[in-house]
């Protein structure tokens, strides 16, 4: 990832980084006080979290977090967001960065990578 970021001329901190574990993802969603509806299809199957700021949020801010091949709570997970409110997605990634280091967000609209740290 660092080579690709360098090729894109995107600056990033010299900090270790890794994919978050399943339990770190679940904990981040709880710690942020979000309303979460999880669909768990079993080991090595798609895992979905429909996340909302609050169930009664009048602005209906939400995000759909997907792990294509969920391998368990204690294993690193490659995740992506299918759709959703970008500030909410940044908040989730920032919380995850506390546990696993900086993460990269690539927006589908402009494809410009953004490094999200714990301070975002």
Tab-separated table of N, CA and C in Angstrom:
chain	number	residue	atom	x	y	z
A	1	UNK	N	0.828	-1.188	0.000
A	1	UNK	CA	0.000	0.000	0.000
A	1	UNK	C	0.875	1.255	0.000
A	2	UNK	N	1.969	1.229	0.761
A	2	UNK	CA	2.807	2.428	0.834
A	2	UNK	C	3.433	2.763	-0.525
A	3	UNK	N	3.779	1.744	-1.306
A	3	UNK	CA	4.342	1.989	-2.639
A	3	UNK	C	3.302	2.673	-3.515
A	4	UNK	N	2.068	2.156	-3.482
A	4	UNK	CA	0.990	2.738	-4.281
A	4	UNK	C	0.708	4.175	-3.855
A	5	UNK	N	0.644	4.427	-2.547
A	5	UNK	CA	0.418	5.786	-2.065
A	5	UNK	C	1.536	6.717	-2.533
A	6	UNK	N	2.768	6.233	-2.477
A	6	UNK	CA	3.898	7.047	-2.943
A	6	UNK	C	3.770	7.349	-4.435
A	7	UNK	N	3.381	6.337	-5.206
A	7	UNK	CA	3.195	6.544	-6.645
A	7	UNK	C	2.095	7.564	-6.929
A	8	UNK	N	1.092	7.622	-6.061
A	8	UNK	CA	-0.009	8.575	-6.210
A	8	UNK	C	0.334	9.939	-5.617
A	9	UNK	N	1.536	10.035	-5.054
A	9	UNK	CA	2.017	11.256	-4.404
A	9	UNK	C	1.119	11.676	-3.241
A	10	UNK	N	0.674	10.663	-2.486
A	10	UNK	CA	-0.143	10.875	-1.288
A	10	UNK	C	0.762	10.688	-0.078
A	11	UNK	N	0.835	11.696	0.776
A	11	UNK	CA	1.670	11.579	1.974
A	11	UNK	C	0.967	10.695	3.006
A	12	UNK	N	1.770	10.024	3.804
A	12	UNK	CA	1.240	9.148	4.845
A	12	UNK	C	2.243	9.091	5.989
A	13	UNK	N	1.752	8.854	7.198
A	13	UNK	CA	2.663	8.794	8.347
A	13	UNK	C	3.490	7.510	8.324
A	14	UNK	N	4.667	7.588	8.892
A	14	UNK	CA	5.548	6.420	8.983
A	14	UNK	C	5.175	5.604	10.218
A	15	UNK	N	3.944	5.144	10.247
A	15	UNK	CA	3.441	4.349	11.361
A	15	UNK	C	3.057	2.966	10.864
A	16	UNK	N	3.189	1.953	11.721
A	16	UNK	CA	2.731	0.629	11.295
A	16	UNK	C	1.210	0.635	11.108
A	17	UNK	N	0.756	-0.187	10.181
A	17	UNK	CA	-0.669	-0.258	9.886
A	17	UNK	C	-1.013	-1.687	9.495
A	18	UNK	N	-2.239	-2.086	9.791
A	18	UNK	CA	-2.709	-3.423	9.437
A	18	UNK	C	-4.217	-3.385	9.299
A	19	UNK	N	-4.769	-4.441	8.756
A	19	UNK	CA	-6.229	-4.552	8.687
A	19	UNK	C	-6.773	-4.824	10.086
A	20	UNK	N	-7.909	-4.233	10.429
A	20	UNK	CA	-8.485	-4.485	11.757
A	20	UNK	C	-9.075	-5.893	11.863
A	21	UNK	N	-9.089	-6.419	13.072
A	21	UNK	CA	-9.714	-7.723	13.296
A	21	UNK	C	-11.232	-7.549	13.373
A	22	UNK	N	-11.928	-8.663	13.271
A	22	UNK	CA	-13.386	-8.622	13.390
A	22	UNK	C	-13.837	-8.018	14.698
A	23	UNK	N	-13.190	-8.399	15.793
A	23	UNK	CA	-13.596	-7.862	17.092
A	23	UNK	C	-13.275	-6.375	17.207
A	24	UNK	N	-12.183	-5.911	16.592
A	24	UNK	CA	-11.871	-4.478	16.605
A	24	UNK	C	-12.913	-3.683	15.827
A	25	UNK	N	-13.393	-4.236	14.737
A	25	UNK	CA	-14.433	-3.567	13.955
A	25	UNK	C	-15.714	-3.464	14.771
A	26	UNK	N	-16.122	-4.564	15.367
A	26	UNK	CA	-17.349	-4.566	16.184
A	26	UNK	C	-17.217	-3.605	17.359
A	27	UNK	N	-16.062	-3.597	18.026
A	27	UNK	CA	-15.838	-2.728	19.174
A	27	UNK	C	-15.890	-1.260	18.753
A	28	UNK	N	-15.290	-0.914	17.617
A	28	UNK	CA	-15.297	0.476	17.143
A	28	UNK	C	-16.720	0.959	16.916
A	29	UNK	N	-17.557	0.133	16.324
A	29	UNK	CA	-18.940	0.517	16.057
A	29	UNK	C	-19.706	0.753	17.350
A	30	UNK	N	-19.456	-0.100	18.346
A	30	UNK	CA	-20.099	0.054	19.662
A	30	UNK	C	-19.569	1.305	20.358
A	31	UNK	N	-18.250	1.485	20.355
A	31	UNK	CA	-17.634	2.635	21.035
A	31	UNK	C	-18.121	3.965	20.471
A	32	UNK	N	-18.435	3.996	19.193
A	32	UNK	CA	-18.924	5.227	18.569
A	32	UNK	C	-20.407	5.475	18.868
A	33	UNK	N	-21.051	4.536	19.522
A	33	UNK	CA	-22.458	4.700	19.884
A	33	UNK	C	-23.404	4.654	18.695
A	34	UNK	N	-23.008	3.924	17.654
A	34	UNK	CA	-23.811	3.860	16.440
A	34	UNK	C	-24.871	2.769	16.539
A	35	UNK	N	-25.931	2.926	15.766
A	35	UNK	CA	-26.933	1.876	15.634
A	35	UNK	C	-26.440	0.944	14.532
A	36	UNK	N	-26.309	-0.351	14.850
A	36	UNK	CA	-25.699	-1.300	13.922
A	36	UNK	C	-26.602	-2.526	13.759
A	37	UNK	N	-26.797	-2.910	12.509
A	37	UNK	CA	-27.512	-4.151	12.190
A	37	UNK	C	-26.537	-5.026	11.411
A	38	UNK	N	-26.139	-6.151	12.016
A	38	UNK	CA	-25.136	-7.034	11.423
A	38	UNK	C	-25.813	-8.229	10.767
A	39	UNK	N	-25.316	-8.561	9.574
A	39	UNK	CA	-25.709	-9.804	8.901
A	39	UNK	C	-24.448	-10.651	8.807
A	40	UNK	N	-24.432	-11.740	9.561
A	40	UNK	CA	-23.282	-12.640	9.603
A	40	UNK	C	-23.677	-13.934	8.912
A	41	UNK	N	-23.050	-14.213	7.781
A	41	UNK	CA	-23.383	-15.405	6.990
A	41	UNK	C	-22.459	-16.583	7.271
A	42	UNK	N	-21.666	-16.497	8.335
A	42	UNK	CA	-20.778	-17.591	8.696
A	42	UNK	C	-19.347	-17.370	8.247
A	43	UNK	N	-18.514	-18.335	8.592
A	43	UNK	CA	-17.083	-18.268	8.322
A	43	UNK	C	-16.799	-18.250	6.822
A	44	UNK	N	-15.932	-17.332	6.406
A	44	UNK	CA	-15.500	-17.149	5.023
A	44	UNK	C	-16.653	-16.815	4.073
A	45	UNK	N	-17.661	-16.160	4.620
A	45	UNK	CA	-18.811	-15.700	3.837
A	45	UNK	C	-18.955	-14.195	4.044
A	46	UNK	N	-19.761	-13.537	3.226
A	46	UNK	CA	-19.940	-12.089	3.386
A	46	UNK	C	-20.531	-11.712	4.751
A	47	UNK	N	-20.009	-10.632	5.308
A	47	UNK	CA	-20.444	-10.086	6.596
A	47	UNK	C	-20.774	-8.622	6.342
A	48	UNK	N	-21.948	-8.202	6.784
A	48	UNK	CA	-22.406	-6.839	6.536
A	48	UNK	C	-22.754	-6.148	7.850
A	49	UNK	N	-22.462	-4.862	7.922
A	49	UNK	CA	-22.912	-4.032	9.039
A	49	UNK	C	-23.564	-2.789	8.454
A	50	UNK	N	-24.880	-2.676	8.631
A	50	UNK	CA	-25.594	-1.462	8.249
A	50	UNK	C	-25.529	-0.553	9.460
A	51	UNK	N	-24.875	0.587	9.308
A	51	UNK	CA	-24.544	1.471	10.419
A	51	UNK	C	-25.276	2.798	10.250
A	52	UNK	N	-25.897	3.268	11.345
A	52	UNK	CA	-26.563	4.568	11.346
A	52	UNK	C	-26.084	5.375	12.535
A	53	UNK	N	-26.089	6.705	12.366
A	53	UNK	CA	-25.765	7.586	13.495
A	53	UNK	C	-26.675	7.255	14.670
A	54	UNK	N	-27.960	7.186	14.404
A	54	UNK	CA	-28.962	6.811	15.403
A	54	UNK	C	-30.187	6.321	14.643
A	55	UNK	N	-30.922	5.420	15.248
A	55	UNK	CA	-32.089	4.859	14.576
A	55	UNK	C	-33.094	5.942	14.192
A	56	UNK	N	-33.168	7.004	15.005
A	56	UNK	CA	-34.134	8.066	14.749
A	56	UNK	C	-33.475	9.330	14.167
A	57	UNK	N	-32.324	9.193	13.528
A	57	UNK	CA	-31.601	10.321	12.937
A	57	UNK	C	-32.431	10.936	11.804
A	58	UNK	N	-32.849	12.199	11.947
A	58	UNK	CA	-33.668	12.823	10.903
A	58	UNK	C	-32.910	13.002	9.580
A	59	UNK	N	-31.587	13.077	9.635
A	59	UNK	CA	-30.794	13.219	8.413
A	59	UNK	C	-30.474	11.871	7.779
A	60	UNK	N	-30.787	10.788	8.488
A	60	UNK	CA	-30.590	9.427	7.993
A	60	UNK	C	-29.162	9.178	7.512
A	61	UNK	N	-28.174	9.528	8.337
A	61	UNK	CA	-26.770	9.278	8.007
A	61	UNK	C	-26.476	7.801	8.254
A	62	UNK	N	-26.021	7.116	7.215
A	62	UNK	CA	-25.768	5.690	7.317
A	62	UNK	C	-24.573	5.289	6.449
A	63	UNK	N	-24.091	4.067	6.682
A	63	UNK	CA	-23.024	3.491	5.867
A	63	UNK	C	-23.194	1.976	5.872
A	64	UNK	N	-22.790	1.348	4.786
A	64	UNK	CA	-22.832	-0.113	4.691
A	64	UNK	C	-21.406	-0.624	4.625
A	65	UNK	N	-20.958	-1.243	5.724
A	65	UNK	CA	-19.611	-1.798	5.835
A	65	UNK	C	-19.687	-3.263	5.420
A	66	UNK	N	-18.780	-3.682	4.549
A	66	UNK	CA	-18.795	-5.055	4.042
A	66	UNK	C	-17.425	-5.688	4.210
A	67	UNK	N	-17.443	-6.926	4.674
A	67	UNK	CA	-16.256	-7.781	4.675
A	67	UNK	C	-16.640	-8.969	3.800
A	68	UNK	N	-15.966	-9.117	2.682
A	68	UNK	CA	-16.376	-10.121	1.703
A	68	UNK	C	-16.219	-11.551	2.214
A	69	UNK	N	-15.109	-11.842	2.885
A	69	UNK	CA	-14.838	-13.200	3.382
A	69	UNK	C	-14.484	-13.129	4.865
A	70	UNK	N	-15.492	-13.004	5.705
A	70	UNK	CA	-15.260	-12.847	7.145
A	70	UNK	C	-14.615	-14.118	7.704
A	71	UNK	N	-13.437	-13.954	8.292
A	71	UNK	CA	-12.682	-15.115	8.767
A	71	UNK	C	-12.646	-15.243	10.290
A	72	UNK	N	-13.393	-14.404	11.002
A	72	UNK	CA	-13.473	-14.548	12.452
A	72	UNK	C	-13.102	-13.285	13.203
A	73	UNK	N	-13.482	-13.270	14.467
A	73	UNK	CA	-13.275	-12.098	15.307
A	73	UNK	C	-11.807	-11.767	15.554
A	74	UNK	N	-10.938	-12.772	15.531
A	74	UNK	CA	-9.541	-12.535	15.897
A	74	UNK	C	-8.607	-12.470	14.693
A	75	UNK	N	-9.179	-12.490	13.496
A	75	UNK	CA	-8.388	-12.436	12.266
A	75	UNK	C	-8.514	-11.059	11.611
A	76	UNK	N	-7.449	-10.599	10.946
A	76	UNK	CA	-7.537	-9.336	10.207
A	76	UNK	C	-8.573	-9.450	9.086
A	77	UNK	N	-9.314	-8.360	8.870
A	77	UNK	CA	-10.387	-8.361	7.877
A	77	UNK	C	-10.164	-7.248	6.862
A	78	UNK	N	-10.308	-7.571	5.591
A	78	UNK	CA	-10.298	-6.554	4.539
A	78	UNK	C	-11.728	-6.046	4.426
A	79	UNK	N	-11.903	-4.754	4.633
A	79	UNK	CA	-13.253	-4.193	4.628
A	79	UNK	C	-13.375	-3.110	3.584
A	80	UNK	N	-14.613	-2.856	3.208
A	80	UNK	CA	-14.898	-1.701	2.358
A	80	UNK	C	-16.312	-1.231	2.667
A	81	UNK	N	-16.610	-0.039	2.224
A	81	UNK	CA	-17.939	0.533	2.390
A	81	UNK	C	-18.592	0.565	1.025
A	82	UNK	N	-19.737	-0.085	0.918
A	82	UNK	CA	-20.457	-0.112	-0.361
A	82	UNK	C	-21.000	1.273	-0.703
A	83	UNK	N	-21.605	1.891	0.273
A	83	UNK	CA	-22.166	3.227	0.113
A	83	UNK	C	-22.211	3.853	1.499
A	84	UNK	N	-22.553	5.138	1.552
A	84	UNK	CA	-22.765	5.731	2.854
A	84	UNK	C	-22.320	7.176	2.963
A	85	UNK	N	-22.600	7.727	4.122
A	85	UNK	CA	-22.264	9.100	4.466
A	85	UNK	C	-20.758	9.189	4.713
A	86	UNK	N	-20.070	10.006	3.912
A	86	UNK	CA	-18.612	10.048	3.998
A	86	UNK	C	-18.074	10.482	5.363
A	87	UNK	N	-18.640	11.501	6.010
A	87	UNK	CA	-18.155	11.837	7.354
A	87	UNK	C	-18.327	10.677	8.351
A	88	UNK	N	-19.398	9.928	8.226
A	88	UNK	CA	-19.603	8.767	9.098
A	88	UNK	C	-18.550	7.698	8.810
A	89	UNK	N	-18.274	7.451	7.550
A	89	UNK	CA	-17.243	6.478	7.175
A	89	UNK	C	-15.891	6.908	7.732
A	90	UNK	N	-15.567	8.193	7.618
A	90	UNK	CA	-14.298	8.699	8.165
A	90	UNK	C	-14.228	8.497	9.678
A	91	UNK	N	-15.349	8.742	10.375
A	91	UNK	CA	-15.384	8.535	11.835
A	91	UNK	C	-15.092	7.086	12.186
A	92	UNK	N	-15.693	6.163	11.459
A	92	UNK	CA	-15.479	4.730	11.718
A	92	UNK	C	-14.025	4.368	11.464
A	93	UNK	N	-13.477	4.799	10.329
A	93	UNK	CA	-12.082	4.487	10.020
A	93	UNK	C	-11.124	5.125	11.019
A	94	UNK	N	-11.420	6.324	11.462
A	94	UNK	CA	-10.584	6.989	12.450
A	94	UNK	C	-10.570	6.208	13.765
A	95	UNK	N	-11.712	5.711	14.165
A	95	UNK	CA	-11.795	4.901	15.403
A	95	UNK	C	-11.010	3.598	15.224
A	96	UNK	N	-11.132	2.974	14.060
A	96	UNK	CA	-10.367	1.753	13.792
A	96	UNK	C	-8.870	2.021	13.792
A	97	UNK	N	-8.472	3.205	13.317
A	97	UNK	CA	-7.052	3.562	13.261
A	97	UNK	C	-6.420	3.623	14.649
A	98	UNK	N	-7.218	3.844	15.685
A	98	UNK	CA	-6.686	3.805	17.050
A	98	UNK	C	-6.081	2.443	17.355
A	99	UNK	N	-6.693	1.388	16.836
A	99	UNK	CA	-6.242	0.029	17.118
A	99	UNK	C	-5.223	-0.493	16.112
A	100	UNK	N	-5.361	-0.087	14.844
A	100	UNK	CA	-4.542	-0.756	13.828
A	100	UNK	C	-3.680	0.173	12.982
A	101	UNK	N	-3.666	1.449	13.293
A	101	UNK	CA	-2.852	2.372	12.523
A	101	UNK	C	-3.643	2.982	11.375
A	102	UNK	N	-3.016	3.879	10.624
A	102	UNK	CA	-3.712	4.598	9.563
A	102	UNK	C	-4.312	3.664	8.514
A	103	UNK	N	-5.470	4.068	7.987
A	103	UNK	CA	-6.159	3.309	6.947
A	103	UNK	C	-6.363	4.213	5.738
A	104	UNK	N	-6.629	3.626	4.593
A	104	UNK	CA	-6.801	4.398	3.363
A	104	UNK	C	-8.254	4.339	2.915
A	105	UNK	N	-8.806	5.500	2.624
A	105	UNK	CA	-10.152	5.625	2.073
A	105	UNK	C	-10.020	6.090	0.631
A	106	UNK	N	-10.613	5.332	-0.287
A	106	UNK	CA	-10.640	5.731	-1.689
A	106	UNK	C	-12.098	5.963	-2.050
A	107	UNK	N	-12.427	7.197	-2.287
A	107	UNK	CA	-13.790	7.591	-2.623
A	107	UNK	C	-14.092	7.176	-4.060
A	108	UNK	N	-15.227	6.504	-4.278
A	108	UNK	CA	-15.614	6.084	-5.631
A	108	UNK	C	-15.836	7.262	-6.567
A	109	UNK	N	-16.280	8.382	-6.029
A	109	UNK	CA	-16.617	9.533	-6.872
A	109	UNK	C	-15.392	10.126	-7.558
A	110	UNK	N	-14.290	10.285	-6.815
A	110	UNK	CA	-13.111	10.902	-7.424
A	110	UNK	C	-11.868	10.019	-7.386
A	111	UNK	N	-11.945	8.880	-6.727
A	111	UNK	CA	-10.854	7.899	-6.652
A	111	UNK	C	-9.558	8.455	-6.081
A	112	UNK	N	-9.641	9.535	-5.332
A	112	UNK	CA	-8.450	10.101	-4.706
A	112	UNK	C	-8.271	9.454	-3.334
A	113	UNK	N	-7.137	8.781	-3.112
A	113	UNK	CA	-6.916	8.140	-1.819
A	113	UNK	C	-6.721	9.173	-0.702
A	114	UNK	N	-7.232	8.844	0.451
A	114	UNK	CA	-7.091	9.696	1.634
A	114	UNK	C	-6.659	8.807	2.795
A	115	UNK	N	-5.579	9.176	3.452
A	115	UNK	CA	-5.106	8.428	4.613
A	115	UNK	C	-5.875	8.930	5.833
A	116	UNK	N	-6.513	7.988	6.536
A	116	UNK	CA	-7.317	8.310	7.719
A	116	UNK	C	-6.574	7.805	8.947
A	117	UNK	N	-6.208	8.733	9.819
A	117	UNK	CA	-5.539	8.369	11.059
A	117	UNK	C	-6.486	8.484	12.240
A	118	UNK	N	-5.970	8.190	13.400
A	118	UNK	CA	-6.783	8.222	14.610
A	118	UNK	C	-7.210	9.638	14.993
A	119	UNK	N	-6.608	10.633	14.394
A	119	UNK	CA	-6.919	12.022	14.724
A	119	UNK	C	-7.906	12.670	13.752
A	120	UNK	N	-8.439	11.897	12.824
A	120	UNK	CA	-9.347	12.462	11.801
A	120	UNK	C	-10.667	12.887	12.387
